[in-house]
Amino acid sequence: STDGGRNLSLDSIPMGLPMSDPTAWATAMNNLGMAPMGMTGQPLLPDFDPALGMMTGIPPINPMMPGLGIVPPPIPPDMPAVKEIIHCKSCTLFPPNPHLPPPATRERPPGCKTVFVGGLPENGTEQIIMEVFEQCGEVIAIRKSKKNFCHIRFAEEFMVDKALYLSGYRIRLGSSTDKKDTGRLHVDFAQARDDLYEWECKQRMLAREERHRRRLAEERFRPPSPPPVVHYSDHECSVVAEKLKDDTKFSEAIQTLLTWIERGEVNRRTANNFYSMIQSANSHIRRLVNEKAAHEKEMEEAKEKFKLALSGILVQFEQIVAVYHSASKQKAWDHFTKAQRKNISVWCKQAEEIRNIHNDELMGIRREEEMEMSDEEIEDPAEMKETEESALVSQVEALKEENDSLRWQLDAYRNEVELLKQEQGKATRDEDTTKEQQMKLLQQALQGMQKHLLKVQEEYKKREAELEKVKEEKLKIETLLENLKEQEGSTTRVCACSQEKECPVEKTLSNSPVKSEREVLLVGIISTFLHVHPFGASIEYICSYLQRLDSKICTAEVEVLMTRLQNTFRQELSGVGASLEKRWKFCGFDGLKMT
C-alpha cells in the first residue's frame, strides 16, 4: 500500500505540491474507516478492512478533498473553484471560504517574478516560507520583514501564477492554536527593479533580433549596387579610350566617362584627352544607326514571312471548308448518320468562323500597305523643297559643330601657350631657344586656324542667305498652289453648270440612269470601295477589285456606268507631268445636296 501512495503521478497538476507523507495519509484514512483513493479512483490500500473502528465525532470526508497535500486539477471556468487543505512538514494550509470573492490583486508589472506575501504568522521563519513556496518553483531570494510580510523572487514568471493560488489560505504552524502561530496569507504581484531591468533587457534583445531579421530580409531583396567607378588618372584615361573603341566594352567605358565629367575632372590639362574620348564616343552613332536599320529590315522580313504564312493558312482553310461543303451535298449527305451530319455541320461553322477571322486580318494588313502607298503617291512637290531645306539646315548645323570644335582647339592651344609662358622663367637658357621655336610654331598654327575660322564664318553666312532665299521661294510656291487650287475649283463648277445646261433633254428622256439591278449592285459596291479610299482610285484599280467578285466585269462597262452618274462619281486629274493620273472619287453626299 505504501508503494502505491509513493507512485502517485502529480505531473498533470498545475502546481506540483507533493504529499508530505503518503504513508501517514493512508493510515489516517484507514483510521477514519474509508478506503484511501488515488486520483484515478484506484484504492491506495487494497487490504483495507471497512469493519475497523472509526473515530467518533468526525464526519465522513471526501477522499479527493482533505489532506491530499496537492492542488486539484484545472477546473472548468463555468464551475466554482474549490481549494483543498495543504499539508506541509511544519505547517498546514486551510482553504478560504469558496463563497467569498477571490482576493484582489494589483496590476501585473511587466516581467514580474517577485510576489508580496502578507499575513504571515509572527513565529513564521524563512524556512517555513521556503517550505510553503518552493513547491511553486525555484525560489531565488526571500526578503522577510519584521512586520509579518516578505517578498519572494522566483526564477520564472509562470511560477508567480502558482504562488497567487495560495492567496487567501489560512496558515497554522504545527497543531498550535496560538495567534502568533496562525495567519491569513495574502499573495500579490510586487514591483521590483531587478524584474523590470531583466524585462527591459529581454525586450531590447528581442528588438535587436527583429531589426536583424528585417535587415537580412531587406538585404535579400535589395538590388546589387553598381561597381565603383575608378578615379581619373592618365593611365585610366588611356584604358577608357581603348575601351571606347571596342563595341563590346563601349557601355562600360561611356558610363565611366560620364562619371568623370560629372565629377569635374575636366580642366585645362585634361581637356584634350576628354575631347578625344568624346570624339570616339561620337563615332559610335553611325554604328547604332546601322544596327537600327538592320533590325528594321529584319522586322519587315518577319512581316512578309507572316503574311505569306497567313495566306498559306487561308488557302488550307478554304480547302477544308470546300471539303465540308462537298460533304453537305445530297450525294454524300444521305449516306451519313444523324450524329455524323451534326458533327460535320458544327465543324463547318467553326472552320468558316476561323477562316473569316484570318481573312479579315490579312485584308487589314493589305489595307495598311495600300494606305501607305497612296500616301506616298499623294506627296506634294513642296516636300522636295522641304527636303532641300532640311539638307541646308543639316549643313548649317554641321558647320556650327565644326566652328565649335575649332574654337575648342583654339582654347586648348591658348592654354598650352599660357603653360609654356609660365614654365619659361623656370627653364634654362638652352631650353629657351626650343621654347621660342615652339611658340613660333604655335603662333603660326593659331594664325592658320584663325584664317580657317574666318572662312567657315563666311560660308556660314552664305548658307544662311541661301536658306532665307529658299524660304521665300517656298512661300511663293505655296501661294501659287493655293491660287491654282482656287482656279481648278472655279473651272470644275463652270463645267458642271455647262453640262447641266447641255443635257436637260437627256434627263427628261431617261429619268433613271441605272437600267438594271446588276448596275445598281455595281454602283453600291463601287461607292463603298471609293468611300474607303477618300483620295480616289484609278479605273484599273476599281475594276481589279470588282473582278475578284465577278470575272465577267469589263473596264469599259464600269467607266460608262460611272460617267452616267455624275452626281455620284467625279473624275479628277492628279499629279504633274509624267505622273499625271485620272482618279475617280465618290461625291454622292455633295450630289445629294445639288439634286
Coordinates of C-alpha atoms in Angstrom, one line a residue:
S1 CA 0.0 0.0 0.0
T2 CA 2.9 2.4 0.7
D3 CA 4.3 1.8 -2.7
G4 CA 1.0 2.7 -4.3
G5 CA 1.0 6.0 -2.4
R6 CA 4.5 6.9 -3.5
N7 CA 3.9 6.1 -7.1
L8 CA 1.1 8.8 -7.4
S9 CA 1.5 10.8 -10.6
L10 CA 1.3 14.5 -9.9
D11 CA 2.8 15.8 -13.2
S12 CA -0.5 16.7 -14.8
I13 CA -1.5 19.0 -11.9
P14 CA -0.7 22.7 -12.5
M15 CA 1.0 23.2 -9.1
G16 CA 3.2 20.3 -8.2
L17 CA 2.6 20.3 -4.4
P18 CA 3.5 16.7 -3.3
M19 CA 2.1 15.0 -0.3
S20 CA 4.3 15.4 2.8
D21 CA 3.8 11.8 4.0
P22 CA 1.7 9.4 1.8
T23 CA 2.0 6.6 4.4
A24 CA 0.7 8.8 7.2
W25 CA -2.2 9.9 4.9
A26 CA -3.1 6.3 4.1
T27 CA -3.0 5.4 7.9
A28 CA -5.3 8.4 8.7
M29 CA -7.8 7.3 6.1
N30 CA -7.7 3.8 7.4
N31 CA -8.4 5.0 11.0
L32 CA -11.4 7.1 9.6
G33 CA -12.9 3.9 8.2
M34 CA -12.6 5.0 4.5
A35 CA -10.7 3.4 1.7
P36 CA -7.9 5.8 0.6
M37 CA -8.4 6.5 -3.1
G38 CA -5.9 7.8 -5.6
M39 CA -6.6 10.5 -8.2
T40 CA -7.6 7.8 -10.7
G41 CA -10.1 6.2 -8.3
Q42 CA -7.8 3.1 -7.5
P43 CA -7.6 2.2 -3.8
L44 CA -4.3 3.0 -2.2
L45 CA -4.7 0.2 0.4
P46 CA -6.1 -2.9 -1.3
D47 CA -6.2 -4.8 2.1
F48 CA -8.4 -2.1 3.8
D49 CA -11.0 -3.5 6.2
P50 CA -14.1 -1.3 6.5
A51 CA -15.2 -3.1 9.7
L52 CA -12.4 -1.3 11.6
G53 CA -13.4 1.1 14.4
M54 CA -14.0 4.7 13.3
M55 CA -13.1 7.8 15.4
T56 CA -16.2 9.3 16.9
G57 CA -17.3 12.9 16.2
I58 CA -15.6 13.2 12.8
P59 CA -18.0 13.4 9.8
P60 CA -17.3 11.4 6.6
I61 CA -14.7 13.1 4.4
N62 CA -14.5 13.3 0.6
P63 CA -11.3 11.4 -0.2
M64 CA -10.4 13.8 -3.0
M65 CA -10.5 17.0 -0.9
P66 CA -8.8 16.9 2.5
G67 CA -5.2 16.0 3.2
L68 CA -4.1 15.1 -0.2
G69 CA -1.4 17.7 0.0
I70 CA -1.9 18.8 -3.6
V71 CA -3.7 21.4 -5.7
P72 CA -6.6 19.9 -7.6
P73 CA -6.5 19.7 -11.4
P74 CA -7.8 22.6 -13.6
I75 CA -11.5 23.4 -13.1
P76 CA -13.7 24.5 -16.0
P77 CA -14.5 28.2 -15.9
D78 CA -18.2 27.7 -15.5
M79 CA -17.7 25.7 -12.2
P80 CA -16.8 27.4 -8.9
A81 CA -13.1 26.9 -7.9
V82 CA -12.8 24.7 -4.8
K83 CA -9.5 24.7 -2.9
E84 CA -8.2 21.9 -0.7
I85 CA -6.2 21.6 2.6
I86 CA -2.5 21.6 2.0
H87 CA -0.2 19.7 4.5
C88 CA 3.4 20.6 4.8
K89 CA 6.0 19.3 7.3
S90 CA 5.9 22.3 9.6
C91 CA 2.5 23.8 8.9
T92 CA -0.9 23.3 7.4
L93 CA -2.8 25.5 4.9
F94 CA -6.6 25.7 5.1
P95 CA -8.5 27.0 2.0
P96 CA -10.7 30.1 2.2
N97 CA -14.5 30.1 2.1
P98 CA -15.4 29.2 -1.5
H99 CA -18.4 31.6 -1.5
L100 CA -16.3 34.6 -0.8
P101 CA -15.0 36.6 -3.8
P102 CA -11.4 36.0 -4.9
P103 CA -8.7 38.1 -3.3
A104 CA -7.9 41.4 -5.1
T105 CA -4.6 41.9 -6.8
R106 CA -2.8 44.9 -8.3
E107 CA -2.0 45.3 -12.0
R108 CA 0.8 42.9 -13.0
P109 CA 4.1 44.7 -13.7
P110 CA 5.9 43.8 -16.9
G111 CA 8.3 40.8 -16.4
C112 CA 7.1 40.2 -12.8
K113 CA 8.9 37.4 -11.0
T114 CA 8.5 38.8 -7.4
V115 CA 5.5 38.4 -5.1
F116 CA 4.4 40.1 -2.0
V117 CA 3.3 37.7 0.8
G118 CA 1.4 39.3 3.7
G119 CA -0.4 37.9 6.8
L120 CA 2.4 35.6 7.9
P121 CA 2.4 34.2 11.5
E122 CA 4.5 36.1 13.9
N123 CA 6.5 33.0 14.6
G124 CA 7.0 32.2 10.9
T125 CA 10.6 31.7 9.7
E126 CA 12.2 31.8 6.3
Q127 CA 12.5 28.0 6.4
I128 CA 8.7 27.7 6.8
I129 CA 8.1 30.3 4.0
M130 CA 10.6 28.3 1.8
E131 CA 8.8 25.1 2.6
V132 CA 5.5 26.5 1.5
F133 CA 6.5 28.4 -1.6
E134 CA 9.3 26.2 -3.0
Q135 CA 6.6 23.9 -4.3
C136 CA 5.6 26.7 -6.8
G137 CA 9.0 26.8 -8.3
E138 CA 12.7 27.6 -7.8
V139 CA 13.0 30.5 -5.3
I140 CA 15.9 32.8 -5.9
A141 CA 15.6 35.1 -2.8
I142 CA 13.4 35.8 0.2
R143 CA 13.4 39.2 1.8
K144 CA 11.5 38.9 5.1
S145 CA 10.3 41.9 7.2
K146 CA 9.6 42.1 10.9
K147 CA 6.1 43.1 10.2
N148 CA 4.8 39.7 9.2
F149 CA 5.3 40.1 5.4
C150 CA 8.0 39.2 2.9
H151 CA 9.0 39.4 -0.8
I152 CA 9.8 36.2 -2.7
R153 CA 11.6 36.3 -6.1
F154 CA 11.2 33.2 -8.4
A155 CA 13.3 32.1 -11.3
E156 CA 10.5 32.3 -13.9
E157 CA 7.4 34.4 -14.5
F158 CA 4.9 31.5 -14.6
M159 CA 5.9 30.5 -11.0
V160 CA 4.2 33.7 -9.8
D161 CA 0.8 32.5 -11.0
K162 CA 1.3 29.3 -8.9
A163 CA 2.1 31.4 -5.9
L164 CA -1.0 33.6 -6.3
Y165 CA -3.1 30.4 -6.0
L166 CA -2.2 30.4 -2.2
S167 CA -3.7 33.8 -1.6
G168 CA -6.5 33.6 1.0
Y169 CA -5.2 30.4 2.6
R170 CA -5.1 30.3 6.5
I171 CA -1.7 29.0 7.7
R172 CA -1.2 27.2 11.0
L173 CA 2.2 26.2 12.4
G174 CA 2.1 22.6 13.6
S175 CA -1.0 21.9 15.7
S176 CA -0.8 25.1 17.8
T177 CA -3.8 27.4 18.2
D178 CA -1.9 30.4 19.4
K179 CA -2.5 33.6 17.5
K180 CA 1.3 34.0 16.9
D181 CA 1.3 30.7 15.1
T182 CA -1.6 31.5 12.7
G183 CA -2.2 33.9 9.9
R184 CA -4.1 34.5 6.6
L185 CA -1.9 34.6 3.5
H186 CA -2.2 37.5 1.0
V187 CA -0.2 37.0 -2.1
D188 CA 0.1 39.8 -4.7
F189 CA 2.3 41.0 -7.5
A190 CA 5.3 43.1 -6.4
Q191 CA 7.2 45.7 -8.4
A192 CA 10.9 45.0 -8.3
R193 CA 13.7 46.9 -10.1
D194 CA 15.5 43.7 -10.9
D195 CA 12.4 42.2 -12.7
L196 CA 11.9 45.4 -14.7
Y197 CA 15.6 45.6 -15.7
E198 CA 15.6 41.9 -16.8
W199 CA 12.3 42.5 -18.8
E200 CA 13.8 45.6 -20.5
C201 CA 16.9 43.7 -21.4
K202 CA 14.8 40.9 -22.8
Q203 CA 12.7 43.4 -24.8
R204 CA 15.9 45.1 -26.2
M205 CA 17.2 41.7 -27.2
L206 CA 14.0 40.8 -29.0
A207 CA 14.0 44.2 -30.7
R208 CA 17.6 43.7 -31.8
E209 CA 16.7 40.2 -33.2
E210 CA 13.7 41.7 -35.0
R211 CA 15.9 44.5 -36.5
H212 CA 18.5 41.9 -37.6
R213 CA 15.8 39.8 -39.2
R214 CA 14.4 42.9 -41.1
R215 CA 17.9 43.9 -42.2
L216 CA 18.6 40.4 -43.6
A217 CA 15.2 40.5 -45.4
E218 CA 15.9 43.9 -46.9
E219 CA 19.4 42.9 -48.0
R220 CA 18.0 39.8 -49.6
F221 CA 15.6 41.8 -51.8
R222 CA 17.9 44.9 -52.3
P223 CA 19.4 45.1 -55.9
P224 CA 23.1 44.8 -56.1
S225 CA 25.0 48.1 -56.1
P226 CA 26.8 49.1 -59.3
P227 CA 30.5 48.6 -59.4
P228 CA 32.5 51.7 -58.2
V229 CA 34.0 54.0 -60.9
V230 CA 37.7 54.4 -60.7
H231 CA 39.3 57.8 -60.2
Y232 CA 40.7 59.7 -63.1
S233 CA 44.4 59.3 -64.0
D234 CA 46.4 59.3 -67.2
H235 CA 46.6 55.5 -67.2
E236 CA 42.9 55.0 -66.6
C237 CA 42.2 57.6 -69.3
S238 CA 44.2 55.6 -71.8
V239 CA 42.4 52.4 -70.7
V240 CA 38.9 54.0 -71.1
A241 CA 39.9 55.5 -74.5
E242 CA 40.8 51.9 -75.7
K243 CA 37.5 50.6 -74.4
L244 CA 35.5 53.3 -76.2
K245 CA 36.9 52.0 -79.5
D246 CA 35.7 48.4 -78.6
D247 CA 32.0 47.8 -79.3
T248 CA 31.7 45.1 -76.6
K249 CA 33.1 47.4 -73.8
F250 CA 31.5 50.6 -75.0
S251 CA 28.7 50.8 -72.5
E252 CA 31.0 50.3 -69.5
A253 CA 33.5 52.9 -70.8
I254 CA 30.9 55.6 -71.7
Q255 CA 29.5 55.3 -68.1
T256 CA 33.0 55.9 -66.7
L257 CA 33.4 58.9 -69.0
L258 CA 30.1 60.3 -67.9
T259 CA 31.0 59.9 -64.2
W260 CA 34.4 61.6 -64.7
I261 CA 32.8 64.6 -66.5
E262 CA 30.1 65.0 -63.8
R263 CA 32.8 64.8 -61.1
G264 CA 34.5 67.8 -62.6
E265 CA 37.7 66.1 -63.8
V266 CA 37.8 68.3 -67.0
N267 CA 40.4 71.1 -66.7
R268 CA 42.9 72.8 -68.9
R269 CA 45.4 70.0 -68.7
T270 CA 42.9 67.1 -69.4
A271 CA 40.6 68.9 -71.9
N272 CA 42.3 67.4 -75.0
N273 CA 42.1 63.9 -73.6
F274 CA 38.4 64.3 -72.8
Y275 CA 37.7 65.8 -76.3
S276 CA 39.3 62.7 -77.9
M277 CA 37.2 60.4 -75.8
I278 CA 34.0 62.3 -76.7
Q279 CA 35.0 62.2 -80.3
S280 CA 35.5 58.4 -80.2
A281 CA 32.1 58.1 -78.5
N282 CA 30.5 60.2 -81.3
S283 CA 31.9 57.7 -83.9
H284 CA 29.6 55.0 -82.5
I285 CA 26.4 56.9 -83.7
R286 CA 26.8 55.6 -87.2
R287 CA 27.1 52.0 -85.9
L288 CA 24.0 52.4 -83.8
V289 CA 22.0 53.8 -86.8
N290 CA 23.2 50.8 -88.9
E291 CA 22.1 48.4 -86.2
K292 CA 18.7 50.1 -86.0
A293 CA 18.3 49.8 -89.8
A294 CA 19.2 46.1 -89.7
H295 CA 16.6 45.5 -87.0
E296 CA 14.0 47.3 -89.1
K297 CA 14.9 45.2 -92.1
E298 CA 14.5 42.1 -90.0
M299 CA 11.1 43.3 -88.8
E300 CA 10.0 43.9 -92.4
E301 CA 11.2 40.4 -93.4
A302 CA 9.3 39.0 -90.5
K303 CA 6.2 40.8 -91.6
E304 CA 6.5 39.4 -95.1
K305 CA 7.0 35.9 -93.8
F306 CA 4.0 36.3 -91.5
K307 CA 1.9 37.5 -94.4
L308 CA 3.0 34.6 -96.6
A309 CA 2.3 32.1 -93.9
L310 CA -1.1 33.6 -93.2
S311 CA -2.1 33.4 -96.9
G312 CA -1.0 29.7 -97.0
I313 CA -3.1 29.0 -93.9
L314 CA -6.1 30.7 -95.5
V315 CA -5.7 28.5 -98.6
Q316 CA -5.8 25.4 -96.5
F317 CA -8.8 26.7 -94.6
E318 CA -10.6 27.3 -97.9
Q319 CA -9.8 23.7 -98.9
I320 CA -11.2 22.4 -95.6
V321 CA -14.3 24.4 -96.0
A322 CA -14.7 23.2 -99.6
V323 CA -14.5 19.6 -98.3
Y324 CA -17.3 20.3 -95.7
H325 CA -19.5 21.9 -98.4
S326 CA -19.0 19.0 -100.8
A327 CA -19.8 16.6 -98.0
S328 CA -23.0 18.5 -97.3
K329 CA -24.3 17.9 -100.8
Q330 CA -27.1 15.3 -101.2
K331 CA -25.0 12.7 -102.9
A332 CA -22.8 12.2 -99.9
W333 CA -25.0 13.7 -97.2
D334 CA -27.7 10.9 -97.4
H335 CA -25.1 8.2 -96.5
F336 CA -24.1 9.8 -93.2
T337 CA -25.9 9.1 -89.8
K338 CA -27.6 11.9 -87.8
A339 CA -24.7 12.2 -85.4
Q340 CA -22.1 12.4 -88.2
R341 CA -24.2 15.1 -90.0
K342 CA -24.4 17.1 -86.8
N343 CA -20.6 16.9 -86.3
I344 CA -19.9 17.8 -89.9
S345 CA -22.2 20.9 -89.7
V346 CA -20.6 22.0 -86.4
W347 CA -17.1 21.6 -87.9
C348 CA -18.1 23.5 -91.0
K349 CA -19.3 26.5 -88.9
Q350 CA -16.2 26.6 -86.8
A351 CA -13.9 26.4 -89.8
E352 CA -15.8 29.2 -91.6
E353 CA -15.5 31.5 -88.5
I354 CA -11.8 30.9 -88.1
R355 CA -11.3 31.4 -91.9
N356 CA -13.2 34.7 -91.7
I357 CA -11.1 36.0 -88.8
H358 CA -7.8 35.2 -90.6
N359 CA -9.1 36.7 -93.8
D360 CA -10.1 39.9 -92.0
E361 CA -6.6 40.1 -90.5
L362 CA -4.9 39.6 -93.9
M363 CA -7.2 42.2 -95.5
G364 CA -6.3 44.7 -92.7
I365 CA -2.6 44.2 -93.4
R366 CA -3.2 44.8 -97.2
R367 CA -5.3 47.9 -96.5
E368 CA -2.5 49.4 -94.3
E369 CA 0.0 48.7 -97.1
E370 CA -2.3 50.3 -99.7
M371 CA -2.9 53.4 -97.5
E372 CA 0.9 53.8 -97.1
M373 CA 1.3 53.5 -100.9
S374 CA -1.4 56.1 -101.5
D375 CA 0.1 58.5 -99.0
E376 CA 3.4 58.2 -100.8
E377 CA 1.8 58.9 -104.2
I378 CA -0.1 62.0 -103.0
E379 CA 3.1 63.7 -101.7
D380 CA 3.3 67.3 -103.0
P381 CA 6.2 68.8 -104.8
A382 CA 6.6 71.1 -101.9
E383 CA 8.1 68.2 -100.0
M384 CA 11.1 68.3 -102.3
K385 CA 11.6 71.8 -101.2
E386 CA 11.3 70.7 -97.6
T387 CA 14.0 68.1 -98.1
E388 CA 16.3 70.6 -99.7
E389 CA 15.6 73.0 -96.8
S390 CA 16.4 70.2 -94.3
A391 CA 19.6 69.4 -96.1
L392 CA 20.7 73.0 -95.9
V393 CA 19.8 73.1 -92.2
S394 CA 21.8 70.0 -91.6
Q395 CA 24.8 71.5 -93.4
V396 CA 24.5 74.7 -91.3
E397 CA 24.4 72.6 -88.2
A398 CA 27.5 70.7 -89.3
L399 CA 29.3 74.0 -89.9
K400 CA 28.3 75.1 -86.4
E401 CA 29.7 72.0 -84.9
E402 CA 32.9 72.4 -86.9
N403 CA 33.1 76.0 -85.7
D404 CA 32.7 75.0 -82.1
S405 CA 35.3 72.3 -82.5
L406 CA 37.8 74.8 -83.9
R407 CA 37.1 77.2 -81.0
W408 CA 37.8 74.4 -78.5
Q409 CA 41.1 73.6 -80.3
L410 CA 42.0 77.3 -80.2
D411 CA 41.2 77.4 -76.4
A412 CA 43.4 74.3 -76.0
Y413 CA 46.3 75.9 -77.9
R414 CA 45.9 79.1 -75.8
N415 CA 46.1 77.0 -72.6
E416 CA 49.2 75.3 -73.9
V417 CA 50.8 78.7 -74.7
E418 CA 50.0 80.0 -71.2
L419 CA 51.5 76.9 -69.7
L420 CA 54.6 77.4 -71.8
K421 CA 54.8 81.1 -70.7
Q422 CA 54.6 80.1 -67.1
E423 CA 57.4 77.5 -67.5
Q424 CA 59.6 79.9 -69.5
G425 CA 61.0 81.6 -66.4
K426 CA 61.9 78.3 -64.7
A427 CA 63.7 76.7 -67.7
T428 CA 67.4 77.1 -68.5
R429 CA 68.8 79.2 -71.3
D430 CA 69.3 76.2 -73.5
E431 CA 65.7 75.3 -73.3
D432 CA 64.6 78.9 -74.2
T433 CA 65.6 78.6 -77.8
T434 CA 63.5 75.4 -78.2
K435 CA 60.5 77.1 -76.5
E436 CA 60.8 80.1 -78.8
Q437 CA 60.6 77.8 -81.8
Q438 CA 57.6 76.0 -80.3
M439 CA 56.0 79.4 -79.6
K440 CA 56.5 80.4 -83.3
L441 CA 55.1 77.2 -84.5
L442 CA 52.1 77.5 -82.2
Q443 CA 51.6 81.1 -83.3
Q444 CA 51.7 80.0 -87.0
A445 CA 49.2 77.3 -86.2
L446 CA 47.0 79.8 -84.5
Q447 CA 47.1 82.1 -87.5
G448 CA 46.2 79.3 -89.8
M449 CA 43.3 78.3 -87.5
Q450 CA 42.0 81.8 -87.4
K451 CA 42.1 82.1 -91.2
H452 CA 40.2 78.8 -91.4
L453 CA 37.7 80.1 -88.8
L454 CA 37.1 83.2 -90.9
K455 CA 36.4 81.1 -94.0
V456 CA 34.0 78.9 -92.1
Q457 CA 32.2 82.0 -90.8
E458 CA 31.8 83.4 -94.3
E459 CA 30.5 80.1 -95.6
Y460 CA 28.1 80.0 -92.7
K461 CA 26.7 83.5 -93.6
K462 CA 26.4 82.4 -97.3
R463 CA 24.4 79.3 -96.2
E464 CA 22.1 81.4 -94.1
A465 CA 21.4 83.7 -97.0
E466 CA 20.7 80.7 -99.2
L467 CA 18.4 79.3 -96.5
E468 CA 16.4 82.6 -96.4
K469 CA 16.1 82.6 -100.2
V470 CA 14.8 79.0 -100.1
K471 CA 12.2 80.0 -97.5
E472 CA 11.0 82.9 -99.7
E473 CA 10.7 80.6 -102.7
K474 CA 8.7 78.2 -100.6
L475 CA 6.3 80.9 -99.6
K476 CA 5.8 81.9 -103.2
I477 CA 5.2 78.3 -104.3
E478 CA 2.6 77.8 -101.5
T479 CA 0.7 81.0 -102.7
L480 CA 0.8 79.7 -106.3
L481 CA -0.5 76.4 -105.3
E482 CA -3.4 78.0 -103.4
N483 CA -4.3 80.1 -106.5
L484 CA -4.2 77.1 -108.8
K485 CA -6.5 75.2 -106.4
E486 CA -9.0 78.1 -106.4
Q487 CA -8.9 78.2 -110.3
E488 CA -9.4 74.4 -110.5
G489 CA -12.5 74.7 -108.2
S490 CA -14.0 77.5 -110.3
T491 CA -13.4 75.6 -113.6
T492 CA -15.0 72.4 -112.2
R493 CA -18.0 74.4 -111.2
V494 CA -18.3 76.1 -114.7
C495 CA -18.0 72.6 -116.4
A496 CA -20.7 71.2 -114.1
C497 CA -23.1 74.1 -114.9
S498 CA -22.5 73.7 -118.7
Q499 CA -23.1 70.0 -118.6
E500 CA -26.3 70.6 -116.8
K501 CA -27.4 73.1 -119.5
E502 CA -26.5 70.9 -122.4
C503 CA -28.2 67.8 -121.1
P504 CA -31.7 68.7 -120.0
V505 CA -33.2 66.8 -122.9
E506 CA -31.4 63.6 -121.9
K507 CA -32.6 63.9 -118.3
T508 CA -36.1 64.2 -119.5
L509 CA -35.8 61.3 -121.9
S510 CA -34.2 58.9 -119.4
N511 CA -35.3 59.7 -115.8
S512 CA -33.2 56.8 -114.4
P513 CA -29.5 56.5 -115.5
V514 CA -29.4 53.0 -113.9
K515 CA -31.0 50.5 -116.2
S516 CA -30.8 47.1 -114.4
E517 CA -30.4 45.6 -110.9
R518 CA -26.9 44.5 -111.8
E519 CA -25.9 48.1 -112.4
V520 CA -27.5 49.0 -109.0
L521 CA -25.3 46.4 -107.3
L522 CA -22.2 47.7 -109.1
V523 CA -23.0 51.3 -108.1
G524 CA -23.3 50.2 -104.4
I525 CA -20.0 48.2 -104.4
I526 CA -18.1 51.0 -106.2
S527 CA -19.5 53.6 -103.8
T528 CA -18.3 51.6 -100.7
F529 CA -14.9 51.0 -102.3
L530 CA -14.4 54.7 -103.1
H531 CA -15.7 55.7 -99.7
V532 CA -12.9 53.7 -98.1
H533 CA -10.4 55.4 -100.5
P534 CA -11.0 59.1 -99.8
F535 CA -8.2 60.2 -102.1
G536 CA -9.7 58.4 -105.1
A537 CA -8.7 55.4 -107.2
S538 CA -8.0 54.7 -110.8
I539 CA -10.4 52.8 -113.1
E540 CA -8.0 49.9 -113.3
Y541 CA -7.8 49.6 -109.5
I542 CA -11.6 49.7 -109.2
C543 CA -12.0 47.0 -111.9
S544 CA -9.4 44.7 -110.4
Y545 CA -11.4 44.8 -107.1
L546 CA -14.7 44.1 -108.9
Q547 CA -13.2 41.3 -111.0
R548 CA -12.4 39.4 -107.7
L549 CA -16.2 39.3 -107.2
D550 CA -17.2 38.7 -110.9
S551 CA -14.6 38.0 -113.6
K552 CA -17.1 38.9 -116.4
I553 CA -17.0 42.6 -115.5
C554 CA -15.1 44.8 -118.0
T555 CA -13.4 48.2 -117.6
A556 CA -15.4 49.9 -120.4
E557 CA -18.8 48.9 -118.8
V558 CA -17.7 50.3 -115.4
E559 CA -16.4 53.5 -116.9
V560 CA -19.6 54.1 -118.9
L561 CA -21.7 53.5 -115.8
M562 CA -19.7 55.9 -113.7
T563 CA -19.8 58.7 -116.3
R564 CA -23.5 58.3 -116.4
L565 CA -23.8 59.0 -112.7
Q566 CA -22.1 62.5 -112.5
N567 CA -23.8 63.4 -109.2
T568 CA -22.4 60.2 -107.6
F569 CA -18.9 59.8 -109.1
R570 CA -16.4 62.5 -110.2
Q571 CA -13.3 62.2 -112.2
E572 CA -10.2 64.3 -111.3
L573 CA -6.7 64.6 -112.6
S574 CA -3.8 64.3 -110.0
G575 CA -0.1 64.5 -110.4
V576 CA 2.2 66.6 -112.5
G577 CA 3.9 65.9 -115.8
A578 CA 4.6 62.2 -116.3
S579 CA 2.9 61.2 -113.1
L580 CA -0.5 62.6 -114.3
E581 CA -3.3 60.2 -113.5
K582 CA -7.0 60.1 -113.7
R583 CA -8.7 59.2 -110.4
W584 CA -12.4 58.6 -109.7
K585 CA -13.8 59.9 -106.4
F586 CA -17.1 59.4 -104.6
C587 CA -19.2 62.6 -104.4
G588 CA -22.6 61.2 -103.5
F589 CA -23.0 63.4 -100.4
D590 CA -22.4 66.6 -102.4
G591 CA -24.5 65.4 -105.3
L592 CA -27.4 64.8 -103.0
K593 CA -27.4 68.4 -101.9
M594 CA -27.2 69.6 -105.6
T595 CA -30.1 67.5 -106.7

